[in-house]
Amino acid sequence: MEIYLPIAEQSMNVFVLLALGGAAGLLAGMFGVGGGFLATPLLIFAGIPPAVAVASQANQVIANSVSSLQVQWRRGNVDLRMGLILLLGGMVGSSAGVSLFTWLKRVGQIDFVIAVLYVVMLSAIGLLMLAESSRTYFKRRRNPEAPRGKLHTHYMVHRLPLKMRFYKSKLYISALLPLGLGFVIGILSAILGVGGGFVLVPAMIYLLGMPTGVVIGTSNFQILFVAANVTFLQAMTNRTVDVVLALLLILGGVVGAPIGARLAAKLPGVVLRGLMGLLVLAVAGQLLTDLVRTPASPYSLGTREVLP
Amino acid sequence: MKVLLLAFLWCCAAAVEAGAQAPPPPSSMPPPAVPPPAVSPPPVSPRGGLLPAPPLAGQAPPAEPSASSDPLGPPNLIMDLSAPRVSITSAFQGESLLVFGMFDPPGEIVVVVEGPPMRETVMRKQRVLGLWLTTGRQLFDDVPSYYFIAASQPLQRLLAGRAGGEILSLEDRMSIIRPVRLGPPARLAEFRGGLVEVKRREGLYPADIGQVPIQGGRLFRADLPFPSRLPEGMYSVRAYLIRDGRIAATVSHPLPVAKVGFSADLAAWSHQEGAFYGMGAIAMALLVGWVGGTIMRRL
């Protein structure tokens, strides 16, 4: 069954869109990340203009994070103080990101930038996750009672000024750190149409040293508001938010997320992280092939304008 | 005043009765007495002399008077469409429209469908350090958003005479689009070729030449293929009756293409009130995410 998407200005199969949203939801449920990093490239592969894919995906991220935040909030897994500081950076970052997006679109480089950013981000994160999980996996197999080590290690970044106490995260770090992190995630969110969870979650664990328990809830909190900001700004400036497209993705995601969560409960965390690393690498590989392979046609059309 | 109005109405009525010469703007035939090549449609003013003039224009000497001097008046040519408009609804996935009509034999029929002119940006990718990235862009004005030409005989044969000036094959039509910024002719030709290639892939320039079957020597029909990704605007459908390589009669029919119903409301809302549309989109996502999440967790 085909449906016409009024902003993308083309028709697409309803079930393909539902399945795509479902897959993104499944990931969200399993790994606590939005799944946007998978859905956006797939939408673009399916022929949706990148500008529309990115903006509508941001709209979908809102729904995804609100339903997951519901649970996390009730369990008290949100470090509100950390979340608000991340959010502050995120708002500035995403506003800057939308302007950057508009500019890149005008000079005709947005597709390339989207693809390259995806490849770089995804390969880095995929490799990190895979390396970390396989190391943990083999270490644990060799010596199951290995000591857990220090709570977290101290790097140079911990010498920055403006130190703040984050009680829930049991941290005493510079506020500049989450502020900067939020800023970067905001830019990514605006340009790539992802919540940024796939960058934010590892960064919160490995860079900030937050305890895993509060990471998902806190990142959800920040992503919700940043995605709302991106949706609003994209609708205002680029007029590329397709609510019909977003609604179908959301409906698929709503069904997919709890299934993912149930699956996640059955698998050990290390295996889960390893699987996710593989998946991320696969998407990166696909995108890289597209960048390197000779395209069917070197020509494409930009936005068309109606002549007066 | 009243008299003028009446006279005008009478003229219109006469024109309609004659059934041939379509309303003035689309079919304004170039006056036959002007010797320089009687080039193509009215608003075109090819900036820069680089553009090759349509090759077939002005080959026959303009000695012969145009069809209007036929003692019997212009021959009959009538045309209609299977639908008065193309409505882009939520279920729209492209459409095929039928153009049909009747004419006084003998003659051959050419049907030309043209979408509203647009400014298009053509981008070209090149391999740079192993990666394909956009390295060149070229803007063109007056690019038909949709172009379809169909004929009952091979075009070259039909347009060998004077009709070539007004009826343009896709290639001729594309040779008169205006580059926004001029460049070397070779580069422009390359981008123009790229533009046709992409448009063809999107189904907006359907074929080199479509078929116009003729029944009983006087009934004609043509199928217009419209893809799902169809630009909105006022399209024009024109039919030409060709006799001895000359246009003997013309009819023209406007064809509005527009989103209707829900799709139209959404698109209009998004364009006119982006802020409210954005807030609506956010509210929708919050609501569906919240309610959906709650329901799914209960299951």
Coordinates of C-alpha atoms in Angstrom, one line a residue:
Chain A
M1 CA 0.0 0.0 0.0
E2 CA 1.5 3.3 -1.1
I3 CA 1.0 6.6 0.6
Y4 CA 1.9 10.0 -0.7
L5 CA 4.2 12.0 1.6
P6 CA 3.2 15.6 1.2
I7 CA 6.6 17.3 2.1
A8 CA 8.9 14.7 0.5
E9 CA 6.5 15.0 -2.5
Q10 CA 6.6 11.3 -3.5
S11 CA 4.8 8.2 -2.6
M12 CA 6.3 5.3 -0.6
N13 CA 5.1 1.9 0.7
V14 CA 3.5 2.2 4.1
F15 CA 4.8 -1.1 5.3
V16 CA 8.4 -0.3 4.3
L17 CA 8.1 2.8 6.5
L18 CA 6.5 1.0 9.4
A19 CA 9.2 -1.7 9.2
L20 CA 11.9 0.9 9.1
G21 CA 10.5 2.6 12.2
G22 CA 10.1 -0.8 13.8
A23 CA 13.8 -1.6 13.2
A24 CA 14.8 1.7 14.7
G25 CA 12.5 1.1 17.7
L26 CA 14.0 -2.4 18.1
L27 CA 17.5 -0.9 18.4
A28 CA 16.2 1.8 20.7
G29 CA 14.8 -0.9 23.0
M30 CA 17.8 -3.1 22.9
F31 CA 20.6 -0.6 23.2
G32 CA 19.0 2.5 24.5
V33 CA 20.0 4.6 21.5
G34 CA 17.6 6.1 19.0
G35 CA 18.2 4.0 16.0
G36 CA 18.2 7.1 13.9
F37 CA 21.7 6.4 12.7
L38 CA 20.2 3.4 10.9
A39 CA 16.9 4.8 9.8
T40 CA 18.2 8.0 8.3
P41 CA 20.6 6.4 5.8
L42 CA 18.0 3.8 4.9
L43 CA 15.4 6.6 4.2
I44 CA 18.0 8.2 2.0
F45 CA 18.7 4.9 0.2
A46 CA 15.0 4.6 -0.3
G47 CA 15.0 7.9 -2.3
I48 CA 13.7 10.4 0.3
P49 CA 15.6 13.7 -0.2
P50 CA 18.3 13.8 2.6
A51 CA 17.0 17.1 3.9
V52 CA 13.5 15.6 4.4
A53 CA 14.9 12.4 5.8
V54 CA 17.0 14.2 8.4
A55 CA 14.3 16.6 9.6
S56 CA 11.5 14.0 9.8
Q57 CA 13.8 11.6 11.6
A58 CA 14.4 14.3 14.2
N59 CA 10.6 14.4 14.7
Q60 CA 10.6 10.6 15.1
V61 CA 13.3 10.8 17.7
I62 CA 11.1 12.9 20.0
A63 CA 8.5 10.1 20.2
N64 CA 11.2 7.4 20.7
S65 CA 12.8 9.2 23.6
V66 CA 9.6 10.3 25.3
S67 CA 8.4 6.7 25.6
S68 CA 11.7 5.5 26.9
L69 CA 12.1 8.5 29.2
Q70 CA 8.7 7.6 30.8
V71 CA 10.2 4.4 32.2
Q72 CA 13.6 5.8 33.1
W73 CA 12.1 8.7 34.9
R74 CA 9.9 6.5 37.1
R75 CA 12.9 4.4 38.0
G76 CA 14.8 7.5 39.0
N77 CA 17.5 6.9 36.3
V78 CA 17.8 10.6 35.2
D79 CA 20.5 12.8 36.5
L80 CA 18.6 16.0 36.1
R81 CA 21.5 18.3 36.8
M82 CA 23.7 16.6 34.3
G83 CA 20.8 16.5 31.8
L84 CA 20.1 20.2 32.1
I85 CA 23.8 21.1 31.4
L86 CA 24.0 18.7 28.5
L87 CA 20.8 20.2 27.3
L88 CA 22.1 23.8 27.5
G89 CA 25.0 22.8 25.2
G90 CA 22.6 20.8 23.0
M91 CA 20.3 23.7 22.4
V92 CA 23.1 25.9 21.3
G93 CA 24.7 23.2 19.2
S94 CA 21.5 22.2 17.5
S95 CA 20.6 25.7 16.6
A96 CA 24.0 26.2 15.1
G97 CA 23.7 22.9 13.4
V98 CA 20.5 23.8 11.7
S99 CA 22.1 27.0 10.3
L100 CA 25.1 24.9 9.2
F101 CA 22.6 22.5 7.5
T102 CA 20.9 25.3 5.7
W103 CA 24.2 26.6 4.4
L104 CA 25.5 23.2 3.3
K105 CA 22.2 22.6 1.5
R106 CA 22.6 25.9 -0.3
V107 CA 26.1 25.1 -1.5
G108 CA 25.1 21.6 -2.5
Q109 CA 27.4 19.7 -0.2
I110 CA 24.9 18.4 2.3
D111 CA 24.6 14.9 1.0
F112 CA 28.4 14.5 1.0
V113 CA 28.8 15.9 4.5
I114 CA 26.0 13.7 5.8
A115 CA 27.6 10.6 4.3
V116 CA 31.1 11.4 5.5
L117 CA 30.1 12.3 9.0
Y118 CA 28.2 9.1 9.2
V119 CA 31.1 7.0 8.0
V120 CA 33.5 8.7 10.4
M121 CA 31.3 8.6 13.4
L122 CA 29.9 5.1 12.9
S123 CA 33.3 3.5 12.2
A124 CA 34.9 5.1 15.2
I125 CA 32.1 4.1 17.5
G126 CA 31.6 0.6 16.0
L127 CA 35.3 -0.2 16.4
L128 CA 35.4 1.2 20.0
M129 CA 32.4 -0.8 21.0
L130 CA 33.6 -4.0 19.4
A131 CA 37.1 -3.7 20.9
E132 CA 35.7 -2.9 24.3
S133 CA 33.2 -5.7 24.4
S134 CA 35.5 -8.4 23.0
R135 CA 38.2 -7.4 25.5
T136 CA 35.7 -7.7 28.4
Y137 CA 34.3 -10.9 27.0
F138 CA 37.6 -12.7 26.8
K139 CA 38.9 -11.3 30.0
R140 CA 35.9 -12.5 31.9
R141 CA 36.1 -15.9 30.3
R142 CA 39.7 -16.2 31.3
N143 CA 39.2 -14.9 34.9
P144 CA 35.6 -14.6 36.0
E145 CA 36.5 -13.1 39.4
A146 CA 38.6 -10.3 38.0
P147 CA 38.5 -7.2 40.1
R148 CA 36.3 -4.4 38.7
G149 CA 39.0 -1.8 38.8
K150 CA 38.6 1.8 39.8
L151 CA 35.3 3.6 39.4
H152 CA 36.8 5.7 36.7
T153 CA 40.1 7.0 35.6
H154 CA 41.3 10.6 35.7
Y155 CA 42.4 12.3 32.5
M156 CA 43.5 15.8 31.6
V157 CA 39.9 16.9 31.1
H158 CA 39.3 16.6 34.8
R159 CA 41.5 19.6 35.4
L160 CA 39.1 22.0 33.6
P161 CA 37.6 24.8 35.7
L162 CA 34.0 25.3 36.7
K163 CA 33.8 22.1 38.6
M164 CA 30.4 20.9 39.7
R165 CA 29.0 18.1 41.8
F166 CA 26.7 15.6 40.1
Y167 CA 25.3 13.6 43.0
K168 CA 23.3 11.1 41.1
S169 CA 26.3 10.3 38.8
K170 CA 28.7 10.4 41.7
L171 CA 30.9 12.8 39.8
Y172 CA 32.8 16.0 40.5
I173 CA 33.8 17.3 37.1
S174 CA 33.9 20.5 35.2
A175 CA 30.6 21.7 33.8
L176 CA 32.4 22.6 30.6
L177 CA 32.7 18.9 29.8
P178 CA 29.0 18.0 29.5
L179 CA 28.4 21.5 28.0
G180 CA 30.8 20.8 25.2
L181 CA 29.5 17.2 24.8
G182 CA 26.0 18.5 24.5
F183 CA 27.1 21.1 21.9
V184 CA 28.7 18.5 19.7
I185 CA 25.7 16.1 20.0
G186 CA 23.4 19.0 19.1
I187 CA 25.3 19.7 15.9
L188 CA 25.2 16.0 15.0
S189 CA 21.5 15.9 15.8
A190 CA 20.7 18.8 13.4
I191 CA 22.9 17.6 10.5
L192 CA 22.4 13.8 10.8
G193 CA 18.8 13.7 12.1
V194 CA 19.8 11.4 14.9
G195 CA 19.2 11.8 18.5
G196 CA 22.9 11.3 19.0
G197 CA 22.4 8.6 21.6
F198 CA 24.9 6.4 19.8
V199 CA 27.6 9.0 20.4
L200 CA 26.2 10.4 23.7
V201 CA 25.9 7.1 25.5
P202 CA 29.5 5.9 25.0
A203 CA 30.8 9.4 25.6
M204 CA 28.9 9.6 28.9
I205 CA 30.3 6.2 30.0
Y206 CA 33.9 6.5 28.8
L207 CA 34.5 10.3 28.7
L208 CA 32.5 11.6 31.7
G209 CA 32.7 8.4 33.6
M210 CA 29.1 8.3 34.5
P211 CA 27.6 5.1 36.1
T212 CA 25.8 3.0 33.4
G213 CA 22.6 3.0 35.3
V214 CA 21.8 6.7 34.9
V215 CA 23.3 7.1 31.4
I216 CA 20.4 5.9 29.3
G217 CA 17.8 8.0 31.2
T218 CA 19.9 11.1 31.2
S219 CA 20.8 10.9 27.5
N220 CA 17.1 10.3 26.7
F221 CA 16.3 13.5 28.7
Q222 CA 18.7 15.6 26.7
I223 CA 17.9 14.0 23.3
L224 CA 14.1 14.6 23.8
F225 CA 14.6 18.4 24.0
V226 CA 17.3 18.7 21.4
A227 CA 15.2 16.7 18.9
A228 CA 12.3 18.9 19.6
N229 CA 14.5 22.0 19.0
V230 CA 15.8 20.5 15.7
T231 CA 12.3 19.6 14.6
F232 CA 11.1 23.1 15.3
L233 CA 14.0 24.9 13.6
Q234 CA 13.9 22.6 10.5
A235 CA 10.2 23.2 10.2
M236 CA 10.7 27.0 10.5
T237 CA 13.7 27.4 8.2
N238 CA 14.0 24.5 5.8
R239 CA 10.3 23.3 5.8
T240 CA 11.5 19.8 5.5
V241 CA 9.6 18.0 8.3
D242 CA 7.2 15.5 6.8
V243 CA 4.8 14.6 9.6
V244 CA 3.2 11.8 7.6
L245 CA 6.6 10.2 7.2
A246 CA 7.4 10.8 10.8
L247 CA 4.1 9.4 12.1
L248 CA 4.6 6.1 10.2
L249 CA 8.2 5.8 11.6
I250 CA 6.9 6.5 15.1
L251 CA 4.1 3.9 14.9
G252 CA 6.6 1.3 13.8
G253 CA 9.0 2.4 16.5
V254 CA 6.4 2.2 19.3
V255 CA 5.8 -1.5 18.5
G256 CA 9.5 -2.2 17.9
A257 CA 10.9 -0.7 21.1
P258 CA 9.3 -3.0 23.8
I259 CA 10.3 -6.1 21.7
G260 CA 13.9 -4.8 21.6
A261 CA 13.8 -4.2 25.4
R262 CA 12.6 -7.8 26.0
L263 CA 15.3 -9.2 23.7
A264 CA 17.9 -7.1 25.5
A265 CA 16.9 -8.6 28.9
K266 CA 17.7 -12.0 27.6
L267 CA 21.2 -11.3 26.3
P268 CA 24.2 -10.4 28.4
G269 CA 25.4 -6.8 28.1
V270 CA 28.8 -7.7 26.5
V271 CA 27.2 -9.7 23.7
L272 CA 24.7 -6.9 23.2
R273 CA 27.4 -4.2 22.9
G274 CA 29.4 -6.5 20.5
L275 CA 26.4 -7.0 18.3
M276 CA 25.7 -3.3 18.3
G277 CA 29.3 -2.6 17.3
L278 CA 29.0 -5.0 14.4
L279 CA 25.7 -3.4 13.2
V280 CA 27.2 0.1 13.4
L281 CA 30.2 -1.0 11.4
A282 CA 28.0 -2.6 8.8
V283 CA 26.1 0.7 8.2
A284 CA 29.3 2.6 8.0
G285 CA 30.7 0.1 5.5
Q286 CA 27.6 0.5 3.4
L287 CA 27.8 4.2 3.4
L288 CA 31.5 4.1 2.6
T289 CA 30.9 1.9 -0.4
D290 CA 28.4 4.4 -1.7
L291 CA 31.0 7.2 -1.3
V292 CA 33.7 5.3 -3.1
R293 CA 31.8 3.4 -5.7
T294 CA 31.2 5.0 -9.1
P295 CA 27.6 6.3 -9.0
A296 CA 25.1 5.3 -11.7
S297 CA 25.0 8.9 -12.7
P298 CA 27.3 11.7 -11.6
Y299 CA 24.4 14.2 -11.9
S300 CA 21.7 15.1 -9.4
L301 CA 19.3 17.9 -9.0
G302 CA 19.2 20.4 -6.1
T303 CA 16.1 22.1 -4.8
R304 CA 13.9 23.4 -7.6
E305 CA 12.4 26.8 -7.4
V306 CA 9.2 27.9 -9.0
L307 CA 9.9 30.8 -11.4
P308 CA 7.7 33.9 -10.8
Chain B
M1 CA -17.8 50.5 -23.0
K2 CA -20.6 48.0 -23.3
V3 CA -20.1 47.9 -27.0
L4 CA -16.5 47.1 -26.7
L5 CA -17.2 44.3 -24.3
L6 CA -19.8 42.9 -26.6
A7 CA -17.4 43.1 -29.5
F8 CA -14.8 41.3 -27.5
L9 CA -17.3 38.5 -26.5
W10 CA -18.3 38.1 -30.1
C11 CA -14.7 37.7 -31.1
C12 CA -14.2 35.1 -28.5
A13 CA -17.3 33.2 -29.5
A14 CA -16.2 33.3 -33.1
A15 CA -12.8 31.9 -32.1
V16 CA -14.4 29.1 -30.1
E17 CA -16.7 28.3 -33.0
A18 CA -13.8 28.0 -35.4
G19 CA -12.5 25.5 -32.8
A20 CA -9.1 25.7 -34.1
Q21 CA -6.9 28.6 -33.3
A22 CA -6.4 28.3 -29.5
P23 CA -6.5 31.3 -27.2
P24 CA -3.9 33.9 -28.2
P25 CA -1.0 33.4 -25.7
P26 CA 0.1 29.8 -26.2
S27 CA -0.3 29.6 -29.9
S28 CA 0.8 33.0 -31.1
M29 CA 2.2 32.0 -34.4
P30 CA 5.0 34.1 -35.6
P31 CA 3.9 36.4 -38.4
P32 CA 4.9 34.9 -41.7
A33 CA 6.3 38.0 -43.2
V34 CA 9.2 38.3 -40.8
P35 CA 12.2 36.8 -42.5
P36 CA 14.7 36.0 -39.6
P37 CA 14.3 32.5 -38.3
A38 CA 10.8 32.2 -36.8
V39 CA 12.1 30.8 -33.5
S40 CA 10.0 29.0 -31.0
P41 CA 7.7 30.0 -28.1
P42 CA 7.2 33.6 -27.1
P43 CA 9.0 34.4 -23.8
V44 CA 12.3 33.0 -24.8
S45 CA 15.2 35.3 -25.1
P46 CA 18.3 33.2 -25.2
R47 CA 20.9 35.2 -23.3
G48 CA 24.2 34.9 -24.9
G49 CA 24.5 33.8 -28.5
L50 CA 26.0 30.5 -27.5
L51 CA 22.8 28.6 -27.7
P52 CA 22.3 26.9 -31.0
A53 CA 19.1 28.0 -32.6
P54 CA 16.7 25.1 -33.0
P55 CA 18.1 23.4 -36.0
L56 CA 14.9 23.0 -37.9
A57 CA 13.7 26.5 -37.6
G58 CA 13.4 28.7 -40.6
Q59 CA 14.5 26.2 -43.2
A60 CA 11.5 26.6 -45.5
P61 CA 11.4 30.1 -47.0
P62 CA 8.5 32.0 -45.5
A63 CA 6.9 32.5 -48.8
E64 CA 3.8 30.4 -48.2
P65 CA 1.1 32.1 -46.2
S66 CA 0.1 30.4 -42.9
A67 CA -2.9 28.1 -42.6
S68 CA -5.3 30.9 -41.8
S69 CA -5.5 31.9 -45.4
D70 CA -7.1 28.6 -46.3
P71 CA -10.3 29.5 -48.1
L72 CA -12.3 27.1 -46.0
G73 CA -10.8 28.5 -42.7
P74 CA -8.7 26.4 -40.4
P75 CA -9.6 22.8 -40.2
N76 CA -11.4 21.4 -37.2
L77 CA -9.3 20.0 -34.3
I78 CA -10.8 19.2 -31.0
M79 CA -9.3 17.7 -27.9
D80 CA -10.2 16.7 -24.4
L81 CA -8.6 15.0 -21.4
S82 CA -9.8 12.0 -19.5
A83 CA -9.6 14.2 -16.3
P84 CA -9.8 17.9 -15.9
R85 CA -6.9 18.0 -13.4
V86 CA -4.3 15.8 -11.7
S87 CA -5.1 15.6 -8.0
I88 CA -2.3 14.6 -5.7
T89 CA -4.1 12.9 -2.8
S90 CA -2.6 10.8 0.0
A91 CA -3.0 7.8 -2.2
F92 CA -1.4 9.4 -5.3
Q93 CA 1.3 7.2 -6.9
G94 CA 1.5 8.6 -10.3
E95 CA -1.2 8.6 -12.9
S96 CA -1.8 8.1 -16.5
L97 CA -4.1 10.5 -18.3
L98 CA -5.7 10.1 -21.7
V99 CA -5.7 12.9 -24.3
F100 CA -8.1 12.3 -27.1
G101 CA -9.7 14.2 -29.9
M102 CA -10.8 14.5 -33.4
F103 CA -9.6 16.3 -36.5
D104 CA -10.5 16.9 -40.1
P105 CA -8.4 14.5 -42.2
P106 CA -5.9 14.5 -43.7
G107 CA -3.0 15.2 -41.4
E108 CA -0.9 14.0 -38.5
I109 CA -1.1 14.9 -34.9
V110 CA 1.5 16.0 -32.4
V111 CA 0.7 16.3 -28.7
V112 CA 3.0 18.3 -26.4
V113 CA 2.6 18.5 -22.6
E114 CA 4.6 20.9 -20.7
G115 CA 4.8 21.6 -16.9
P116 CA 5.4 25.0 -15.4
P117 CA 8.9 26.4 -15.9
M118 CA 11.3 26.1 -13.0
R119 CA 14.8 27.1 -11.9
E120 CA 16.7 23.9 -11.5
T121 CA 20.1 23.3 -9.9
V122 CA 22.2 20.6 -11.6
M123 CA 25.0 19.2 -9.5
R124 CA 27.8 17.0 -10.8
K125 CA 29.9 14.7 -8.7
Q126 CA 33.5 13.8 -9.4
R127 CA 36.0 11.5 -7.8
V128 CA 38.2 13.4 -5.5
L129 CA 40.8 11.4 -3.6
G130 CA 38.7 8.3 -4.2
L131 CA 35.5 9.9 -2.9
W132 CA 32.6 11.1 -5.1
L133 CA 31.7 14.6 -4.2
T134 CA 29.8 17.5 -5.7
T135 CA 32.3 19.6 -7.6
G136 CA 30.2 21.6 -10.0
R137 CA 26.8 23.2 -10.1
Q138 CA 24.9 24.9 -12.8
L139 CA 21.6 26.7 -12.5
F140 CA 19.1 26.8 -15.4
D141 CA 16.0 29.0 -15.7
D142 CA 12.9 28.2 -17.7
V143 CA 13.4 24.4 -17.4
P144 CA 10.0 22.7 -18.0
S145 CA 9.2 20.7 -14.9
Y146 CA 7.6 18.1 -17.1
Y147 CA 7.9 17.6 -20.9
F148 CA 6.2 15.0 -23.0
I149 CA 5.9 15.0 -26.7
A150 CA 4.0 12.4 -28.7
A151 CA 3.3 12.1 -32.4
S152 CA 1.5 9.9 -34.9
Q153 CA 4.6 9.9 -37.3
P154 CA 8.3 10.2 -36.7
L155 CA 8.9 13.7 -35.6
Q156 CA 11.7 14.5 -38.1
R157 CA 9.3 13.9 -40.9
L158 CA 6.5 16.0 -39.4
L159 CA 8.7 18.9 -38.4
A160 CA 10.8 19.0 -41.6
G161 CA 8.7 22.0 -42.7
R162 CA 7.8 25.2 -40.9
A163 CA 6.3 23.5 -37.9
G164 CA 9.7 22.9 -36.5
G165 CA 9.8 26.5 -35.2
E166 CA 6.9 26.1 -32.8
I167 CA 6.8 22.4 -32.0
L168 CA 9.9 21.5 -30.1
S169 CA 11.3 18.0 -29.6
L170 CA 12.6 17.4 -26.1
E171 CA 16.1 18.1 -27.4
D172 CA 15.1 21.4 -29.0
R173 CA 13.2 22.5 -26.0
M174 CA 16.2 21.8 -23.8
S175 CA 18.5 23.7 -26.0
I176 CA 16.7 26.9 -25.2
I177 CA 16.7 26.7 -21.4
R178 CA 18.6 29.6 -20.0
P179 CA 21.8 29.1 -17.9
V180 CA 21.7 31.4 -15.0
R181 CA 25.4 32.0 -15.2
L182 CA 27.1 31.6 -18.5
G183 CA 30.0 29.3 -18.9
P184 CA 31.9 27.6 -21.7
P185 CA 29.4 26.0 -24.1
A186 CA 30.9 22.5 -23.6
R187 CA 30.3 22.7 -19.9
L188 CA 26.8 24.0 -20.4
A189 CA 26.0 21.2 -22.8
E190 CA 27.3 18.7 -20.3
F191 CA 25.1 20.0 -17.5
R192 CA 22.2 20.2 -19.8
G193 CA 22.7 16.6 -20.7
G194 CA 22.9 15.7 -17.0
L195 CA 19.6 17.6 -16.3
V196 CA 17.8 15.6 -19.0
E197 CA 19.3 12.4 -17.7
V198 CA 18.0 13.0 -14.1
K199 CA 14.6 14.2 -15.3
R200 CA 14.2 11.2 -17.4
R201 CA 15.1 8.9 -14.5
E202 CA 12.5 10.6 -12.4
G203 CA 9.9 10.1 -15.1
L204 CA 9.4 13.8 -15.7
Y205 CA 10.7 13.6 -19.3
P206 CA 9.0 10.3 -20.1
A207 CA 10.2 9.3 -23.5
D208 CA 12.0 10.7 -26.5
I209 CA 8.7 10.5 -28.3
G210 CA 5.3 9.0 -27.4
Q211 CA 2.8 7.3 -29.7
V212 CA -0.4 8.9 -31.0
P213 CA -2.5 6.2 -32.6
I214 CA -5.0 7.4 -35.1
Q215 CA -8.4 5.6 -35.6
G216 CA -10.4 5.9 -38.8
G217 CA -8.2 8.7 -40.0
R218 CA -9.8 11.2 -37.7
L219 CA -9.7 10.1 -34.0
F220 CA -6.5 10.4 -32.1
R221 CA -5.4 9.5 -28.6
A222 CA -2.3 9.7 -26.5
D223 CA -1.4 8.4 -23.0
L224 CA 0.3 10.9 -20.7
P225 CA 2.4 9.1 -18.0
F226 CA 2.8 11.1 -14.8
P227 CA 5.2 9.8 -12.1
S228 CA 4.5 10.0 -8.4
R229 CA 7.1 12.7 -7.9
L230 CA 5.2 15.3 -9.9
P231 CA 5.8 19.0 -9.5
E232 CA 2.7 21.1 -8.9
G233 CA 1.5 23.9 -11.1
M234 CA -0.3 24.7 -14.3
Y235 CA 0.5 22.3 -17.1
S236 CA -0.4 22.8 -20.7
V237 CA -1.6 20.2 -23.1
R238 CA -1.4 21.2 -26.8
A239 CA -2.3 19.3 -29.9
Y240 CA -1.2 20.3 -33.3
L241 CA -2.6 19.2 -36.6
I242 CA 0.2 19.0 -39.2
R243 CA -0.4 19.1 -42.9
D244 CA 2.4 19.1 -45.4
G245 CA 4.9 20.0 -42.7
R246 CA 2.9 23.0 -41.5
I247 CA 0.7 23.6 -38.5
A248 CA -2.8 23.6 -39.8
A249 CA -4.5 23.9 -36.4
T250 CA -3.8 24.1 -32.7
V251 CA -5.7 23.4 -29.6
S252 CA -4.5 24.0 -26.1
H253 CA -5.9 22.8 -22.8
P254 CA -4.7 23.9 -19.3
L255 CA -4.1 21.0 -16.9
P256 CA -3.8 22.0 -13.2
V257 CA -1.7 19.6 -11.1
A258 CA -2.2 20.2 -7.4
K259 CA -2.2 18.5 -4.0
V260 CA -5.7 18.1 -2.7
G261 CA -7.3 17.3 0.7
F262 CA -5.1 16.2 3.6
S263 CA -1.8 16.4 1.6
A264 CA -2.6 19.9 0.4
D265 CA -3.5 21.1 3.8
L266 CA -0.4 19.8 5.4
A267 CA 1.9 21.2 2.7
A268 CA 0.2 24.6 2.8
W269 CA 0.4 24.6 6.6
S270 CA 4.1 23.8 6.6
H271 CA 4.8 26.5 4.1
Q272 CA 2.7 29.3 5.5
E273 CA 3.1 28.7 9.2
G274 CA 6.3 26.9 9.8
A275 CA 6.4 27.6 13.5
F276 CA 2.9 26.2 14.2
Y277 CA 3.6 23.3 11.9
G278 CA 6.8 22.5 13.8
M279 CA 5.0 22.7 17.2
G280 CA 2.2 20.5 15.8
A281 CA 4.8 18.0 14.7
I282 CA 6.4 18.0 18.1
A283 CA 3.0 17.7 19.9
M284 CA 2.1 14.7 17.6
A285 CA 5.4 13.0 18.3
L286 CA 5.1 13.5 22.1
L287 CA 1.5 12.3 22.2
V288 CA 2.0 9.2 20.0
G289 CA 5.3 8.4 21.8
W290 CA 3.7 8.7 25.2
V291 CA 0.5 6.9 24.5
G292 CA 2.0 4.3 22.4
G293 CA 4.7 3.6 24.9
T294 CA 2.2 3.3 27.7
I295 CA 0.0 0.9 25.7
M296 CA 2.8 -1.3 24.5
R297 CA 4.2 -1.7 28.1
R298 CA 0.8 -2.9 29.3
L299 CA 0.6 -5.6 26.7

